[in-house]
Amino acid sequence: MKIEQIYTGCIAQAAYYLESNGEAAIFDPLREVQPYIDRAAKDKASIKYIFETHFHADFVSGHIDLAAKTGGKIVYGPSAKPGFEAYIATDGEEFKLGNYTIKAIHTPGHTLESTCYLLIDENGALHGIITGDTLFIGDVGRPDLAQSLTEELTQEVLASHLYDSLRNKIMPLPDDIIVYPSHGAGSACGKNMSKETTDTLGNQKKTNYALRADMTKEEFTRELLDGLGAPPAYFPQNVMLNIKGYESLDTIISKGMSALKPEAFKEMAKSSGAIILDVRHENDFVKQHIPGSIFIGLNGGFAPWVGALIKDVNQPLLLVVPEDKETEAITRLARVGFDNTLGYLEGGIDTWKNAGFDTDSVRSISPEEFEESYNKDQKPVVDSRKPGEFSSGHIIDALNIPLDFVNEQLQEVPTDKDFYIHCAGGYRSVIMASILKARGYHNMINVEKGFGGIKNTSVKTTLNQTAAI
């Protein structure tokens, strides 16, 4: 069977391309649709169907733009009520694609409309199943992302639906079929996803906690919900964009590709209430940046961090961006629904400085410099990693303020003395430093290379303390 996974690592998302006899289908496309059009053109195929597994929360799908550009039919599963033209499949309905057959299997649980697509080859053999967020490799979809949780429709009710869907619709399928999920490790749509992005169903039955044969519904619900933190604030906004529709990405890029000279950039930031978002490398931001700007670099988990920290997809944005990365930045913002980019600083930070405007910097030291200083002064340490990372090893007496919750835990940030700040590798700590500086905190010292560098020094951590014992 001719199927390709098109994986986008920065948001841990998988779309799929299926082609047979000159007809193609795309499953869960990203906002930028030209790569799918180009892929079909390579096979001299026309895109017949655009299948959606559900209304996504973590990204804005490209279904509407792709349908407009190709004439492909958008397909959702039962109970979906989109605000645009789409075909709503019935449970068990089959779709012909060249010599292949695609069978819709309604699997409510992650959301009510969640639907998997069984792939049947030209000989009638079951090849695989595109599971969306119903079944991941090593995990299953979280049941708290439906567009309208109510007293009647709670996460516990959805978890119950998911248990039934997995056991009645998916687990009876042959062990040798391939599971094609919509996400891998790093996505916030689950909590225990593998770095692997495909597997056989049989192996998942052996290794995925949620598919244990002897698991009761009560056990499933308890284990699924245990440790499930609140979803990022932008998720519901993305769901509504996917339900109601959105502006064409071409329009969003055209609007955002406005090169602004420093004076105009500064005035627009003031008049529009825009956040100045600096997307350069963290080392460049540390050396020199516009005062009050927020750093979230393109080289890391850019779009999810924008969504988690800026939260409101309607927030106006002005960009400080490396040359020739303007379109990429605007596109990656639009992937998670941030469509209000007003423009970017023409010529970058150098033109800002040459215009006579002030710049700021972040005090930053190497792990070796930190080792020498910290062993003398024992200043407070703020660890910006996630709780799980912190618990697996940290500096003795460090304070854990995860980047995700910096706005909620500002009162815990030391104010009366300098403090060190670090993450795992140096990316997240600079994001946190930029947020703190924008809020008037200037007493932090960033540790380059993060805990990865620190643990190779003599600074006492729970790792080397344990080793000493």
PDB file of N, CA and C in Angstrom, residues 260-263 265 278 280 284-285 287-290 319-323 345-360:
ATOM      1  N   LEU A 260       9.037  46.562   8.384  1.00  0.00           N
ATOM      2  CA  LEU A 260       8.881  47.849   9.054  1.00  0.00           C
ATOM      3  C   LEU A 260      10.239  48.390   9.485  1.00  0.00           C
ATOM      4  N   LYS A 261      10.498  49.638   9.140  1.00  0.00           N
ATOM      5  CA  LYS A 261      11.705  50.292   9.620  1.00  0.00           C
ATOM      6  C   LYS A 261      11.580  50.534  11.124  1.00  0.00           C
ATOM      7  N   PRO A 262      12.711  50.710  11.815  1.00  0.00           N
ATOM      8  CA  PRO A 262      12.665  50.791  13.278  1.00  0.00           C
ATOM      9  C   PRO A 262      11.654  51.785  13.831  1.00  0.00           C
ATOM     10  N   GLU A 263      11.574  52.954  13.250  1.00  0.00           N
ATOM     11  CA  GLU A 263      10.640  53.965  13.765  1.00  0.00           C
ATOM     12  C   GLU A 263       9.198  53.491  13.639  1.00  0.00           C
ATOM     13  N   PHE A 265       8.210  50.358  13.298  1.00  0.00           N
ATOM     14  CA  PHE A 265       8.085  49.173  14.140  1.00  0.00           C
ATOM     15  C   PHE A 265       7.783  49.582  15.578  1.00  0.00           C
ATOM     16  N   ASP A 278      10.656  37.859  19.551  1.00  0.00           N
ATOM     17  CA  ASP A 278      11.988  37.665  18.983  1.00  0.00           C
ATOM     18  C   ASP A 278      12.201  36.173  18.773  1.00  0.00           C
ATOM     19  N   ARG A 280      14.826  34.709  17.036  1.00  0.00           N
ATOM     20  CA  ARG A 280      16.196  34.339  16.700  1.00  0.00           C
ATOM     21  C   ARG A 280      16.700  33.235  17.640  1.00  0.00           C
ATOM     22  N   ASP A 284      21.685  34.767  20.421  1.00  0.00           N
ATOM     23  CA  ASP A 284      21.574  36.114  19.862  1.00  0.00           C
ATOM     24  C   ASP A 284      20.708  37.000  20.748  1.00  0.00           C
ATOM     25  N   PHE A 285      19.622  36.448  21.258  1.00  0.00           N
ATOM     26  CA  PHE A 285      18.737  37.224  22.138  1.00  0.00           C
ATOM     27  C   PHE A 285      19.460  37.625  23.408  1.00  0.00           C
ATOM     28  N   LYS A 287      22.559  38.227  23.912  1.00  0.00           N
ATOM     29  CA  LYS A 287      23.538  39.286  23.678  1.00  0.00           C
ATOM     30  C   LYS A 287      22.875  40.643  23.499  1.00  0.00           C
ATOM     31  N   GLN A 288      21.746  40.671  22.794  1.00  0.00           N
ATOM     32  CA  GLN A 288      21.149  41.964  22.446  1.00  0.00           C
ATOM     33  C   GLN A 288      19.716  41.762  21.975  1.00  0.00           C
ATOM     34  N   HIS A 289      18.787  42.518  22.559  1.00  0.00           N
ATOM     35  CA  HIS A 289      17.391  42.434  22.130  1.00  0.00           C
ATOM     36  C   HIS A 289      16.660  43.730  22.457  1.00  0.00           C
ATOM     37  N   ILE A 290      15.492  43.878  21.881  1.00  0.00           N
ATOM     38  CA  ILE A 290      14.662  45.045  22.153  1.00  0.00           C
ATOM     39  C   ILE A 290      14.088  44.919  23.559  1.00  0.00           C
ATOM     40  N   LEU A 319       7.476  40.841  14.781  1.00  0.00           N
ATOM     41  CA  LEU A 319       8.559  39.865  14.818  1.00  0.00           C
ATOM     42  C   LEU A 319       9.940  40.494  14.663  1.00  0.00           C
ATOM     43  N   VAL A 320      10.870  39.976  15.444  1.00  0.00           N
ATOM     44  CA  VAL A 320      12.290  40.162  15.192  1.00  0.00           C
ATOM     45  C   VAL A 320      12.785  38.799  14.749  1.00  0.00           C
ATOM     46  N   VAL A 321      13.203  38.705  13.496  1.00  0.00           N
ATOM     47  CA  VAL A 321      13.382  37.400  12.867  1.00  0.00           C
ATOM     48  C   VAL A 321      14.660  37.393  12.032  1.00  0.00           C
ATOM     49  N   PRO A 322      15.364  36.260  11.989  1.00  0.00           N
ATOM     50  CA  PRO A 322      16.543  36.191  11.107  1.00  0.00           C
ATOM     51  C   PRO A 322      16.146  36.420   9.651  1.00  0.00           C
ATOM     52  N   GLU A 323      17.064  36.950   8.891  1.00  0.00           N
ATOM     53  CA  GLU A 323      16.805  37.214   7.476  1.00  0.00           C
ATOM     54  C   GLU A 323      16.417  35.927   6.755  1.00  0.00           C
ATOM     55  N   LEU A 345      10.650  43.482  11.874  1.00  0.00           N
ATOM     56  CA  LEU A 345      11.655  44.546  11.892  1.00  0.00           C
ATOM     57  C   LEU A 345      12.598  44.390  10.707  1.00  0.00           C
ATOM     58  N   GLU A 346      12.536  45.326   9.786  1.00  0.00           N
ATOM     59  CA  GLU A 346      13.388  45.271   8.602  1.00  0.00           C
ATOM     60  C   GLU A 346      14.848  45.429   9.010  1.00  0.00           C
ATOM     61  N   GLY A 347      15.679  44.477   8.571  1.00  0.00           N
ATOM     62  CA  GLY A 347      17.104  44.558   8.884  1.00  0.00           C
ATOM     63  C   GLY A 347      17.471  44.021  10.247  1.00  0.00           C
ATOM     64  N   GLY A 348      16.485  43.633  11.041  1.00  0.00           N
ATOM     65  CA  GLY A 348      16.757  43.006  12.324  1.00  0.00           C
ATOM     66  C   GLY A 348      17.287  43.951  13.391  1.00  0.00           C
ATOM     67  N   ILE A 349      17.893  43.369  14.406  1.00  0.00           N
ATOM     68  CA  ILE A 349      18.302  44.132  15.586  1.00  0.00           C
ATOM     69  C   ILE A 349      19.366  45.171  15.262  1.00  0.00           C
ATOM     70  N   ASP A 350      20.154  44.941  14.224  1.00  0.00           N
ATOM     71  CA  ASP A 350      21.192  45.918  13.864  1.00  0.00           C
ATOM     72  C   ASP A 350      20.579  47.242  13.433  1.00  0.00           C
ATOM     73  N   THR A 351      19.493  47.202  12.668  1.00  0.00           N
ATOM     74  CA  THR A 351      18.866  48.457  12.243  1.00  0.00           C
ATOM     75  C   THR A 351      18.243  49.170  13.441  1.00  0.00           C
ATOM     76  N   TRP A 352      17.741  48.403  14.386  1.00  0.00           N
ATOM     77  CA  TRP A 352      17.179  48.999  15.618  1.00  0.00           C
ATOM     78  C   TRP A 352      18.282  49.767  16.367  1.00  0.00           C
ATOM     79  N   LYS A 353      19.402  49.113  16.528  1.00  0.00           N
ATOM     80  CA  LYS A 353      20.527  49.745  17.237  1.00  0.00           C
ATOM     81  C   LYS A 353      21.054  50.953  16.464  1.00  0.00           C
ATOM     82  N   ASN A 354      21.177  50.825  15.151  1.00  0.00           N
ATOM     83  CA  ASN A 354      21.693  51.918  14.335  1.00  0.00           C
ATOM     84  C   ASN A 354      20.750  53.119  14.308  1.00  0.00           C
ATOM     85  N   ALA A 355      19.456  52.860  14.618  1.00  0.00           N
ATOM     86  CA  ALA A 355      18.497  53.963  14.688  1.00  0.00           C
ATOM     87  C   ALA A 355      18.608  54.720  16.006  1.00  0.00           C
ATOM     88  N   GLY A 356      19.487  54.245  16.880  1.00  0.00           N
ATOM     89  CA  GLY A 356      19.687  54.922  18.157  1.00  0.00           C
ATOM     90  C   GLY A 356      18.777  54.460  19.269  1.00  0.00           C
ATOM     91  N   PHE A 357      18.055  53.375  19.059  1.00  0.00           N
ATOM     92  CA  PHE A 357      17.144  52.878  20.087  1.00  0.00           C
ATOM     93  C   PHE A 357      17.881  51.957  21.062  1.00  0.00           C
ATOM     94  N   ASP A 358      17.386  51.931  22.291  1.00  0.00           N
ATOM     95  CA  ASP A 358      18.022  51.139  23.338  1.00  0.00           C
ATOM     96  C   ASP A 358      17.884  49.643  23.071  1.00  0.00           C
ATOM     97  N   THR A 359      18.865  48.898  23.576  1.00  0.00           N
ATOM     98  CA  THR A 359      18.787  47.439  23.572  1.00  0.00           C
ATOM     99  C   THR A 359      19.029  46.934  24.995  1.00  0.00           C
ATOM    100  N   ASP A 360      18.687  45.688  25.218  1.00  0.00           N
ATOM    101  CA  ASP A 360      18.876  45.058  26.515  1.00  0.00           C
ATOM    102  C   ASP A 360      19.614  43.741  26.293  1.00  0.00           C
TER     103      ASP A 360
END
